mmCIF file of C-alpha atoms in Angstrom:
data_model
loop_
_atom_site.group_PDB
_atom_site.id
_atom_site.type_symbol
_atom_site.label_atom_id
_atom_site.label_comp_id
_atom_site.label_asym_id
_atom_site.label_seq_id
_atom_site.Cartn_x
_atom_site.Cartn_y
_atom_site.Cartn_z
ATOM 1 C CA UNK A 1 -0.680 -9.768 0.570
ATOM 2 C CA UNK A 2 2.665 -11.590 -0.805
ATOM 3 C CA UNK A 3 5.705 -11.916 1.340
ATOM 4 C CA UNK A 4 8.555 -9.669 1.201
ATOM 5 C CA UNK A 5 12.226 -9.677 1.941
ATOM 6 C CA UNK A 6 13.855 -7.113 3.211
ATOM 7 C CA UNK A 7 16.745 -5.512 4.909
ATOM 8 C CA UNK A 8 17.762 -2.557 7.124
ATOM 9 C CA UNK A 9 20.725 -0.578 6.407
ATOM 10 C CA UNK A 10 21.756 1.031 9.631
ATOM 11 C CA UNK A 11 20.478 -1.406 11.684
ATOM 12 C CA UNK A 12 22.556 -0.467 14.884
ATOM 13 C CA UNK A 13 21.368 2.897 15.099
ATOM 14 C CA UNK A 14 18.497 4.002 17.319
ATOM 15 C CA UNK A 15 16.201 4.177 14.293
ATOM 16 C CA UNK A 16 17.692 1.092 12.823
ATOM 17 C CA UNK A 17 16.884 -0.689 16.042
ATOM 18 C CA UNK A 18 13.003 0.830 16.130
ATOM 19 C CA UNK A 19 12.493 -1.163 12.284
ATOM 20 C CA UNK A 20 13.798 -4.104 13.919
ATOM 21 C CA UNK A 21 11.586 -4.343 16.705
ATOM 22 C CA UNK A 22 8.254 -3.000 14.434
ATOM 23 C CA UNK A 23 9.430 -5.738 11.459
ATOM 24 C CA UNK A 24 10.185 -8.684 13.674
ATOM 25 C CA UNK A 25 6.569 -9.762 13.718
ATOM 26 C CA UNK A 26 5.172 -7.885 10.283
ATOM 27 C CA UNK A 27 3.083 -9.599 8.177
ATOM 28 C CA UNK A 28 3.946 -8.466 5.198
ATOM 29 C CA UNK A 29 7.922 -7.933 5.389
ATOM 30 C CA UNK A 30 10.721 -11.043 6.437
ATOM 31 C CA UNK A 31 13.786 -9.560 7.450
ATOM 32 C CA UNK A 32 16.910 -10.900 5.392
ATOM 33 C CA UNK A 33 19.571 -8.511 5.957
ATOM 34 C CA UNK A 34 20.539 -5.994 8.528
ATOM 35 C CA UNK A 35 24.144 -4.170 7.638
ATOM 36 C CA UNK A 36 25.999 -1.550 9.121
ATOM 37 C CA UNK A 37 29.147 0.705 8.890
ATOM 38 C CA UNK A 38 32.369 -0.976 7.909
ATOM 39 C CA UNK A 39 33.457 -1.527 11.753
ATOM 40 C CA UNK A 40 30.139 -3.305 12.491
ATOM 41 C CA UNK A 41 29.846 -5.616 9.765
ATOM 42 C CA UNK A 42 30.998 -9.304 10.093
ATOM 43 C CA UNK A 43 29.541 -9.260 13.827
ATOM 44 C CA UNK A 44 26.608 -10.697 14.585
ATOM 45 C CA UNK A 45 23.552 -8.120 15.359
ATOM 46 C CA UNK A 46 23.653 -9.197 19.327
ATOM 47 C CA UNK A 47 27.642 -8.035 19.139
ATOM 48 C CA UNK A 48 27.884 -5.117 17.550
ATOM 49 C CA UNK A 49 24.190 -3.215 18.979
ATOM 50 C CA UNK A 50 23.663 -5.503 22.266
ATOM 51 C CA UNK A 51 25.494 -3.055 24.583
ATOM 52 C CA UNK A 52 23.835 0.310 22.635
ATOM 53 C CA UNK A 53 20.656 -1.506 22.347
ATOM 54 C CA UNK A 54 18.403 1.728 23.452
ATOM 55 C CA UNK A 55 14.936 0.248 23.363
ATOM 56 C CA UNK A 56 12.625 -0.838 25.828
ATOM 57 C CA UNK A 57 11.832 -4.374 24.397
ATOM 58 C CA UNK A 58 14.605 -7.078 23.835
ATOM 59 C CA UNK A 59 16.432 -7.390 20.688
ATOM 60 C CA UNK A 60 14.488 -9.672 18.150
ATOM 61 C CA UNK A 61 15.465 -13.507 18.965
ATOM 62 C CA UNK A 62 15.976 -14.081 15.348
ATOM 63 C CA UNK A 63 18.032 -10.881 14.260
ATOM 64 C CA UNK A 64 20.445 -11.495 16.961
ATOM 65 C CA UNK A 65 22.782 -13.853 15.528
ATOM 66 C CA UNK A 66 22.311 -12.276 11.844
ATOM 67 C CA UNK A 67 25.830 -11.588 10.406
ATOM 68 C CA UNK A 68 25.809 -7.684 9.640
ATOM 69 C CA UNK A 69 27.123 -6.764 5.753
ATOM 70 C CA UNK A 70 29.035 -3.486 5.299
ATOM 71 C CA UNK A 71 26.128 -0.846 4.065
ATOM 72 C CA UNK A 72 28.681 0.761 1.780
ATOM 73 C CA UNK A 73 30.640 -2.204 0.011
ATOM 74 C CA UNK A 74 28.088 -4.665 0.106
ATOM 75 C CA UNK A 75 25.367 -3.078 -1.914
ATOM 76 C CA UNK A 76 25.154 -5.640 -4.638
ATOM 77 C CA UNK A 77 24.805 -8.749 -2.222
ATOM 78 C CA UNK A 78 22.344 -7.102 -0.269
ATOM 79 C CA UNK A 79 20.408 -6.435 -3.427
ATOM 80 C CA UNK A 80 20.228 -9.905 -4.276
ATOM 81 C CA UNK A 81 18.832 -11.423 -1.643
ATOM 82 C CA UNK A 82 15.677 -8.531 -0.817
ATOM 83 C CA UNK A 83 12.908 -7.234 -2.624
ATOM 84 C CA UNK A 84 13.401 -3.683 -1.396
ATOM 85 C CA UNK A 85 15.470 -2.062 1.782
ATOM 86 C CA UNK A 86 14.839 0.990 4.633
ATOM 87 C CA UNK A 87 17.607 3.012 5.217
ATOM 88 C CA UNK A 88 18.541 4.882 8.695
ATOM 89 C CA UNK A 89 22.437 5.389 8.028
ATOM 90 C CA UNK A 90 24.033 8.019 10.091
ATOM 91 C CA UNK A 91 26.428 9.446 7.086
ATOM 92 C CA UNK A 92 26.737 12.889 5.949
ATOM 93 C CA UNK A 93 24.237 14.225 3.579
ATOM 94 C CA UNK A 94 26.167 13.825 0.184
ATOM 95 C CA UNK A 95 27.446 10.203 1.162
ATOM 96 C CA UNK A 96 23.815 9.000 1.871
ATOM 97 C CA UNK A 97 22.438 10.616 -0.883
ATOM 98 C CA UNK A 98 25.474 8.712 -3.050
ATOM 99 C CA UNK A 99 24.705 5.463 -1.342
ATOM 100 C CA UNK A 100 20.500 5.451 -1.446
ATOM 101 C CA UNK A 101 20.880 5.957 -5.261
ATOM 102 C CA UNK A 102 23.404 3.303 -5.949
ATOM 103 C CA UNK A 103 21.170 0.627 -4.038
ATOM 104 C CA UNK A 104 18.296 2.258 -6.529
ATOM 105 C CA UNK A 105 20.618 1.627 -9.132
ATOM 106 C CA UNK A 106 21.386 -1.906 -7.868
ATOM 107 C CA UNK A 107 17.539 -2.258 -8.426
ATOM 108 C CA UNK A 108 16.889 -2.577 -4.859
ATOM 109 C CA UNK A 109 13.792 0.306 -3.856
ATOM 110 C CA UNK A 110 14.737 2.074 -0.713
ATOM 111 C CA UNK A 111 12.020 3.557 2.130
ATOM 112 C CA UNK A 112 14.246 6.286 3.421
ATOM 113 C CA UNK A 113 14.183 7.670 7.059
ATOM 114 C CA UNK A 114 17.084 9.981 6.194
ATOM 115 C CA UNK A 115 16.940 13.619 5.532
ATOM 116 C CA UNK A 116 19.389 13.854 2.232
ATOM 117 C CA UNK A 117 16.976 13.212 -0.688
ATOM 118 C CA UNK A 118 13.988 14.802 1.058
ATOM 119 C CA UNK A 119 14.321 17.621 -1.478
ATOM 120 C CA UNK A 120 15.041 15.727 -4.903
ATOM 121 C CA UNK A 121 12.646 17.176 -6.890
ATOM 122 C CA UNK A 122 11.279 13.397 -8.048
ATOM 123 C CA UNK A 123 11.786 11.619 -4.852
ATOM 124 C CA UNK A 124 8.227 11.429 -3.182
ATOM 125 C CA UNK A 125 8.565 12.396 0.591
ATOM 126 C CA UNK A 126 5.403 10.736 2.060
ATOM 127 C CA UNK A 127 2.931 10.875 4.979
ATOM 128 C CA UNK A 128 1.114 8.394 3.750
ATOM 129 C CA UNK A 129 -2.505 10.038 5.308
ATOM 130 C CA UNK A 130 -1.861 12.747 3.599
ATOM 131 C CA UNK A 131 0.006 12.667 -0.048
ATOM 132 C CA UNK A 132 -0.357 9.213 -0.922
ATOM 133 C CA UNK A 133 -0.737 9.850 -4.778
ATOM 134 C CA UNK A 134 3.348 11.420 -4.572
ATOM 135 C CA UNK A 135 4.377 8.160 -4.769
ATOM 136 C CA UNK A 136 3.125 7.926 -8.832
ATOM 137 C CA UNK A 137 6.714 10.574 -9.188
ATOM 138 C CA UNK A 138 8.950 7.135 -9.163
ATOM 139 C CA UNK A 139 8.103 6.066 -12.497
ATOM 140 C CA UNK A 140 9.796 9.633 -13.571
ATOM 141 C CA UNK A 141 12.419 8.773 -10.789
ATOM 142 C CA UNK A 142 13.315 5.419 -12.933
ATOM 143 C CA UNK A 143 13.660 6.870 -15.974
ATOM 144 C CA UNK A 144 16.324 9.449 -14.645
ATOM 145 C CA UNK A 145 17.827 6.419 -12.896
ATOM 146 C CA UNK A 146 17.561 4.054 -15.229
ATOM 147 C CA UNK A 147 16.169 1.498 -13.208
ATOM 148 C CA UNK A 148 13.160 -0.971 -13.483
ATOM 149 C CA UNK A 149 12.560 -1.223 -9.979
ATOM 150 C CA UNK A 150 15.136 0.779 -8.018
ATOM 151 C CA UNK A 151 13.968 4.139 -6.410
ATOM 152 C CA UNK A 152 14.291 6.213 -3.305
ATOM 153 C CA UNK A 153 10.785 6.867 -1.270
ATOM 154 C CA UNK A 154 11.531 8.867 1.965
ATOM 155 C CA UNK A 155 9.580 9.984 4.985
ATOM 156 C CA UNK A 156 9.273 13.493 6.196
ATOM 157 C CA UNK A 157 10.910 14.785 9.125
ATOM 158 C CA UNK A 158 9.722 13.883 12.523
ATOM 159 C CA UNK A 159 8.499 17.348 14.110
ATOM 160 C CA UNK A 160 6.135 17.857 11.422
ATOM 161 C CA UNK A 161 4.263 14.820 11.903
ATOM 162 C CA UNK A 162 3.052 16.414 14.627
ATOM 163 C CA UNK A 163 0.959 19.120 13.580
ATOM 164 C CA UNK A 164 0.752 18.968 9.960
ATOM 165 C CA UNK A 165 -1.537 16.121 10.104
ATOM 166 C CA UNK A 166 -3.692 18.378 11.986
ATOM 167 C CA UNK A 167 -3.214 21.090 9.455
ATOM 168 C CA UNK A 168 -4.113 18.796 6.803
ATOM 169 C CA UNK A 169 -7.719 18.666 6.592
ATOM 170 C CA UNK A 170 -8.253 22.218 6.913
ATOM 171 C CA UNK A 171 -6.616 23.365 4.442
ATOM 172 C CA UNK A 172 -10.188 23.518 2.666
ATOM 173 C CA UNK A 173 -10.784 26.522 4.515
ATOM 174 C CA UNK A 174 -7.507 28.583 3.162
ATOM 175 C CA UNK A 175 -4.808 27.650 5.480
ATOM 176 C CA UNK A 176 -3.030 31.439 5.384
ATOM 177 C CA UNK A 177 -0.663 31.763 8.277
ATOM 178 C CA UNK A 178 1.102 29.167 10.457
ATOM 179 C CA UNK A 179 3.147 29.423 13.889
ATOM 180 C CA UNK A 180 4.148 26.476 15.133
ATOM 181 C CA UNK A 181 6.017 25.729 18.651
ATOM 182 C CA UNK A 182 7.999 22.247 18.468
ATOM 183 C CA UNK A 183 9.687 20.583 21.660
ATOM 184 C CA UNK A 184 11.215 18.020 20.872
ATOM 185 C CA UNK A 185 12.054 14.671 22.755
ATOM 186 C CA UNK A 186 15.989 13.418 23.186
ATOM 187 C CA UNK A 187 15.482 10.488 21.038
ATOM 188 C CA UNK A 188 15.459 12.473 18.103
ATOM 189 C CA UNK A 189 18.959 13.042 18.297
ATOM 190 C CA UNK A 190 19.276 9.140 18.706
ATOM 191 C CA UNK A 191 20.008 9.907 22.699
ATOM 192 C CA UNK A 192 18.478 9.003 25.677
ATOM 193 C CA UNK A 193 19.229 10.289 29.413
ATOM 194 C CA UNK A 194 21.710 7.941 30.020
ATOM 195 C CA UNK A 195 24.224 8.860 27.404
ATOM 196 C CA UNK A 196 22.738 12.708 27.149
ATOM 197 C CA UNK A 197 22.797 13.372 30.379
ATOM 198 C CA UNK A 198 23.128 17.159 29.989
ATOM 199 C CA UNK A 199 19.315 17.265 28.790
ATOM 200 C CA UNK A 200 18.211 16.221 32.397
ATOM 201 C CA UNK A 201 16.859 19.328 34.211
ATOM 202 C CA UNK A 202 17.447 20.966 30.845
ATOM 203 C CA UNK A 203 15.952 22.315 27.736
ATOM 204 C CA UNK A 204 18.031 23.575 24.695
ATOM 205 C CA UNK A 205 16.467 26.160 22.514
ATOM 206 C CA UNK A 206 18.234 24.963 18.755
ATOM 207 C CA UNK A 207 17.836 22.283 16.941
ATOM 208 C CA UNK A 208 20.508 22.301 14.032
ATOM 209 C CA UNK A 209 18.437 22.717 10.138
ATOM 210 C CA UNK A 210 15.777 22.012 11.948
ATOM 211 C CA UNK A 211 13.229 24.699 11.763
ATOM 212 C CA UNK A 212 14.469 25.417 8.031
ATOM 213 C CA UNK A 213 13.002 21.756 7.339
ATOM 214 C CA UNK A 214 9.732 22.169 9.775
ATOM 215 C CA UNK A 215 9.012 25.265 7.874
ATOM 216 C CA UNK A 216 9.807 24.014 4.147
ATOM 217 C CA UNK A 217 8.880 20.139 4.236
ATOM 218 C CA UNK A 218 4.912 20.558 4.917
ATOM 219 C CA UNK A 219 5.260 22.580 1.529
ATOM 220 C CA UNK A 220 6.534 19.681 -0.373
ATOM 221 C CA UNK A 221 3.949 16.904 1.549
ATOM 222 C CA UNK A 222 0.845 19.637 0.016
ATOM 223 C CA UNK A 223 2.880 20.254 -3.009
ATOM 224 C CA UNK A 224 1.732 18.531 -6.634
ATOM 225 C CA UNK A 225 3.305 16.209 -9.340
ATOM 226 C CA UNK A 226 4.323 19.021 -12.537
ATOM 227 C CA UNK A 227 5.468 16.838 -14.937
ATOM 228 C CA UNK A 228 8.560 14.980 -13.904
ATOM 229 C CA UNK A 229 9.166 16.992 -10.518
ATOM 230 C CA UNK A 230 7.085 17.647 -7.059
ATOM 231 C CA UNK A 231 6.114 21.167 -6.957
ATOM 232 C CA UNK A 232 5.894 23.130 -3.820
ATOM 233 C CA UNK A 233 2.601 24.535 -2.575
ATOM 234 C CA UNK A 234 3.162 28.312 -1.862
ATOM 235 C CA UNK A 235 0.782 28.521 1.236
ATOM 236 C CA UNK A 236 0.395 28.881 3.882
ATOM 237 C CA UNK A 237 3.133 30.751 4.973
ATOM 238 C CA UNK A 238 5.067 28.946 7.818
ATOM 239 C CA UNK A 239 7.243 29.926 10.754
ATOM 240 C CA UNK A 240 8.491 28.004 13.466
ATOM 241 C CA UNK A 241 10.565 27.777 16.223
ATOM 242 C CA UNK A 242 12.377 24.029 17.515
ATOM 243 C CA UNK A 243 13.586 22.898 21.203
ATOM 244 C CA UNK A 244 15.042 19.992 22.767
ATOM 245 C CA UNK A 245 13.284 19.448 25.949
ATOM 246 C CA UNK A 246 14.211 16.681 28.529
ATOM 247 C CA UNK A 247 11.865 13.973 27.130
ATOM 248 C CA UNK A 248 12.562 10.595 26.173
ATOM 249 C CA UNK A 249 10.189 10.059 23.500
ATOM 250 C CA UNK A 250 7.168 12.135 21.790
ATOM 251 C CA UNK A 251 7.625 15.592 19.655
ATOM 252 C CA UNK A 252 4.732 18.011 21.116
ATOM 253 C CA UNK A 253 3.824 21.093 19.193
ATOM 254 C CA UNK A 254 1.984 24.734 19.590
ATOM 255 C CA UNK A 255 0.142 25.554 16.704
ATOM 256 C CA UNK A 256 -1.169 29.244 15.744
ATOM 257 C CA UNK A 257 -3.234 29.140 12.247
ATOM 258 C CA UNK A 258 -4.984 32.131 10.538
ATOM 259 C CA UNK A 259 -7.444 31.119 7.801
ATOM 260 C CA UNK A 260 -8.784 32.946 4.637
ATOM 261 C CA UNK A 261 -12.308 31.470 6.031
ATOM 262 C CA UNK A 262 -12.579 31.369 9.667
ATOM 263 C CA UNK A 263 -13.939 27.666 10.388
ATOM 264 C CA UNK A 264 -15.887 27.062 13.923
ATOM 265 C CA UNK A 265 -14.401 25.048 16.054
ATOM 266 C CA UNK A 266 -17.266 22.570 15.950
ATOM 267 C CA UNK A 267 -16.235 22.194 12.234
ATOM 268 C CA UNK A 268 -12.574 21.991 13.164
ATOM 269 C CA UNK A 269 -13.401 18.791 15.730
ATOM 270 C CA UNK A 270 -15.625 17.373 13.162
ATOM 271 C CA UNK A 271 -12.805 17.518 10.366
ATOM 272 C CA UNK A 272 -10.325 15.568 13.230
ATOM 273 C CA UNK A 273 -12.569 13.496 14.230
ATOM 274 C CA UNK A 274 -13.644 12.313 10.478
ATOM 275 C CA UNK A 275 -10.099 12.369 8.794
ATOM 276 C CA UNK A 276 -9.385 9.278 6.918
ATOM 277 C CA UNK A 277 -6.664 8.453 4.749
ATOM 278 C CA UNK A 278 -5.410 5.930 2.170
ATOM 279 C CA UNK A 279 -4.021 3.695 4.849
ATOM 280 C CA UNK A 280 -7.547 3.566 6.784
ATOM 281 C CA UNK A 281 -8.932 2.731 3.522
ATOM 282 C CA UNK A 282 -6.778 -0.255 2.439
ATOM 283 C CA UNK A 283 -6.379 -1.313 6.209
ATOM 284 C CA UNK A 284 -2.699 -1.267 6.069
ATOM 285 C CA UNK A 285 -1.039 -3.471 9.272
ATOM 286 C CA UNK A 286 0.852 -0.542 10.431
ATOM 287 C CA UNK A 287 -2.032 2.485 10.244
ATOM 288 C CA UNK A 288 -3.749 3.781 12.801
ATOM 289 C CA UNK A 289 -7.621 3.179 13.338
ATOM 290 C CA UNK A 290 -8.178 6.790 14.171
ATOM 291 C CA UNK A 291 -5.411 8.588 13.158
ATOM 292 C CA UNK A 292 -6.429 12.101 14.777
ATOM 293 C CA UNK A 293 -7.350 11.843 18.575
ATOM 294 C CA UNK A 294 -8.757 15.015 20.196
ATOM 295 C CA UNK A 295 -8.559 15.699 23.970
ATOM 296 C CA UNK A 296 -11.248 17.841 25.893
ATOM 297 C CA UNK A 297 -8.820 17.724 29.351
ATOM 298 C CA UNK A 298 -6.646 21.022 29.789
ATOM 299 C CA UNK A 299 -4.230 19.172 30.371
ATOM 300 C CA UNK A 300 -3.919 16.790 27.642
ATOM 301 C CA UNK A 301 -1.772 15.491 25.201
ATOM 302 C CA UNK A 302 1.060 14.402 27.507
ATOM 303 C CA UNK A 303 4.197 12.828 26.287
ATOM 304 C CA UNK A 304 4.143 10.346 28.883
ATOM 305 C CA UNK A 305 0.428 9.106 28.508
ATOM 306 C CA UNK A 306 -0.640 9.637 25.185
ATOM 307 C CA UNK A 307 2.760 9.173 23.031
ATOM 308 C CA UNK A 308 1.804 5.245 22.303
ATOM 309 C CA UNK A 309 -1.682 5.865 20.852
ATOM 310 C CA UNK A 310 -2.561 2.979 18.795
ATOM 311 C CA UNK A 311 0.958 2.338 18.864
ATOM 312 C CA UNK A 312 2.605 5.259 18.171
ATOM 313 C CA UNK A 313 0.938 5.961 15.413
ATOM 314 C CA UNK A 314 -1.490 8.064 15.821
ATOM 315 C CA UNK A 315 -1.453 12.099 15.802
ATOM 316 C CA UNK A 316 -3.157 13.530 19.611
ATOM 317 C CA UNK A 317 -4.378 16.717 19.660
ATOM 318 C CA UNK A 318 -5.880 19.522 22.067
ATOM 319 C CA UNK A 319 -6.382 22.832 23.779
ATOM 320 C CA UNK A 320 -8.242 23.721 20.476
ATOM 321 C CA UNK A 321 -9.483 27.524 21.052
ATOM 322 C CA UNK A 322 -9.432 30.773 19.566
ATOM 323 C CA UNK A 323 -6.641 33.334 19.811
ATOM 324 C CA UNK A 324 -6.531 37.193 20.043
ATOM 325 C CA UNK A 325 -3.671 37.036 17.216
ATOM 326 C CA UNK A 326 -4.481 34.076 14.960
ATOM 327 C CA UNK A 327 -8.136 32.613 14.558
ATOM 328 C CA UNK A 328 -7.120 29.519 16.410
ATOM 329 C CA UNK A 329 -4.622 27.921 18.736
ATOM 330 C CA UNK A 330 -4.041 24.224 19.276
ATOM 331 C CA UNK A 331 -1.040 21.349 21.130
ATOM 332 C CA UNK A 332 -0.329 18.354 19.146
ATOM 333 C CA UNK A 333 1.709 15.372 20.033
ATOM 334 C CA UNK A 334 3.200 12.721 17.858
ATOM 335 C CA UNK A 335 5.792 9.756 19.300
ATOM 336 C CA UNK A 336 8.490 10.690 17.194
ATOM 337 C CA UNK A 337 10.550 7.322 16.715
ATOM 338 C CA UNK A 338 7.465 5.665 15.880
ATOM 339 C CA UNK A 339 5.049 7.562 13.521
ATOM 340 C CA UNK A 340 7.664 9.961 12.978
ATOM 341 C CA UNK A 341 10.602 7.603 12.151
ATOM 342 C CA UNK A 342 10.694 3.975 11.615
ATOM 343 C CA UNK A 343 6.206 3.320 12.062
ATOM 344 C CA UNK A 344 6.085 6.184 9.434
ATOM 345 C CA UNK A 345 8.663 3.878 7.452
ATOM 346 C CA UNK A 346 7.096 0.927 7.819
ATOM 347 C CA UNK A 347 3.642 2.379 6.774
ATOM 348 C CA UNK A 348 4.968 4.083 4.050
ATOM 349 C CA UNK A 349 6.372 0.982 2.747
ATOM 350 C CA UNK A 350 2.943 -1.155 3.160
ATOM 351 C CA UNK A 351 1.816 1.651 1.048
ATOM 352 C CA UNK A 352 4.437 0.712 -1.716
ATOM 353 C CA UNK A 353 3.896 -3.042 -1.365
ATOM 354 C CA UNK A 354 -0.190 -2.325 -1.514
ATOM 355 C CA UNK A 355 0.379 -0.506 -4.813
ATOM 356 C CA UNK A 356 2.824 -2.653 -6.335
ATOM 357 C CA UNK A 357 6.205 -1.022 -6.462
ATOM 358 C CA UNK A 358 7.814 -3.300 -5.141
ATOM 359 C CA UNK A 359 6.605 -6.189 -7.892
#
């Protein structure tokens, strides 16, 4: 695979800081550029993150003394010198939406960890296990553009990388009804106990748009291409309910499904245990070997123990058994910073480079 330039707009932000630890040894992808807000930029990395740095390995040796460009005002210099960039900006909605099309227009692709284009009818929002042919929407995404090789690709939101992954491959049985359960670890608010400590000894039961986008997203990731849009599926019909719990890392979900053709649960194991993707396929760096792990223990997954499965990104499961008010009942556990932020970024950008949208 050819080498690749990139850059990472909101690079001092807890997400921004997870790509630069998971690119600072990539094969594929040389970081070129890291930029920030307008009272970041013209510091080095080291001084404007060093004190906030919030993860558990050091700073990258070589990003530290990286001069950090304004994200806003420096779009067209930043262009120049990558082949595409991922974006983790903490804006509101309408000013990243603004700002991830004009770097698109600047002809500069952007993988997306941000929420505001997750609905743009020809933006693909990828897992890339799962709905790996969405990405074939950006050549109807340049022509509204008007770009060559500018386009927004975005990742879905982090709770449901939990459990739809689990959901996915029976869906051949008539997936009907869905209840799912999320609790949800401090880092996906960008906190962690030290500067949140109100979540110690605490649990919070809202999670701001949240459930709206654990109930509606999954729809989009099984919808199809209709011409120049993704369509929505219309099943299964999906209800949910989102906590913060005092965790540091790792989204865990309860999962109620009702099928239009019961399954066993021997079939249901077999289905985890044999689910493959595009990524397994083409061996991308960043993919999990076994992307669905199933645990026999009662007591198992755990956030703590299980969280950094073939890091990070793979989806745990357990506790599979049947329910007096659904068919089945299930936990899954996904870290949510790495397969459900930046890892799912990085991935779903391998998956770009593999199929050539960023030549």
């Amino acid at each position: 695979m050819k080498q690749y330039n990139v850059g990472i707009i909101g690079a001092t932000g807890m997400v921004g800081q997870r790509f630069a630890t998971l690119l600072e040894n990539h094969p594929w992808f040389n970081v070129k550029v890291l930029a920030a807000s307008p009272r970041s930029a013209g510091q080095t990395y080291e001084q404007a993150a060093g004190s906030r740095w919030k993860m558990a390995v050091p700073m990258p040796e070589a990003m530290k003394n990286m001069i950090l460009l304004d994200a806003t005002s420096d779009i067209e210099k930043i262009a120049q010198q990558v082949d595409f960039c991922f974006c983790a900006v903490d804006m509101k909605k309408d000013e990243i939406k603004a700002l991830e099309e004009a770097y698109a227009k600047a002809e500069c692709p952007i993988v997306s960890n941000n929420s505001a284009h997750r609905f743009t009818p020809d933006v693909p929002m990828v897992v890339p296990e799962i709905n790996p042919d969405h990405i074939e929407i950006i050549k109807a995404q340049r022509e509204r553009l008007g770009t060559k090789r500018g386009f927004i690709a975005v990742k879905s939101n982090c709770s449901i990388q939990s459990y739809v992954p689990a959901l996915h491959p029976l869906r051949k049985f008539g997936l009907k009804n869905v209840l799912a359960c999320t609790y949800q670890a401090i880092s996906g608010a960008g906190k962690n106990f030290e500067t949140w400590p109100e979540m110690v000894d605490n649990l919070i039961p809202f999670i701001g748009g949240e459930e709206e986008k654990s109930e509606q997203e999954p729809l989009k990731v099984w919808g199809e291409i209709k011409g120049n849009e993704i369509v929505k599926a219309s099943t299964p019909s999906i209800t949910t309910q989102c906590l913060r719990v005092p965790v540091s890392d790792g989204h865990t979900a309860a999962v109620f499904v009702s099928f239009e053709n019961k399954p066993s649960k021997e079939e249901i194991l077999q289905l985890w245990a044999d689910f493959k993707g595009v990524p397994q396929e083409l061996e991308l760096p960043s993919a999990p070997k076994q992307f669905i792990h199933y645990f026999e223990e009662d007591n198992r997954p755990q956030a703590k123990l299980d969280r950094n499965l073939e890091g990070g990104m793979a989806v745990s499961t357990g506790r599979l058994r049947e329910d007096t008010q659904y068919d089945y009942k299930f936990v899954c556990l996904s870290h949510n910073t790495l397969r459900g932020a930046a890892g799912g970024g990085v991935l779903l950008a391998e998956l770009l480079a593999a199929k050539g949208y960023f030549d």
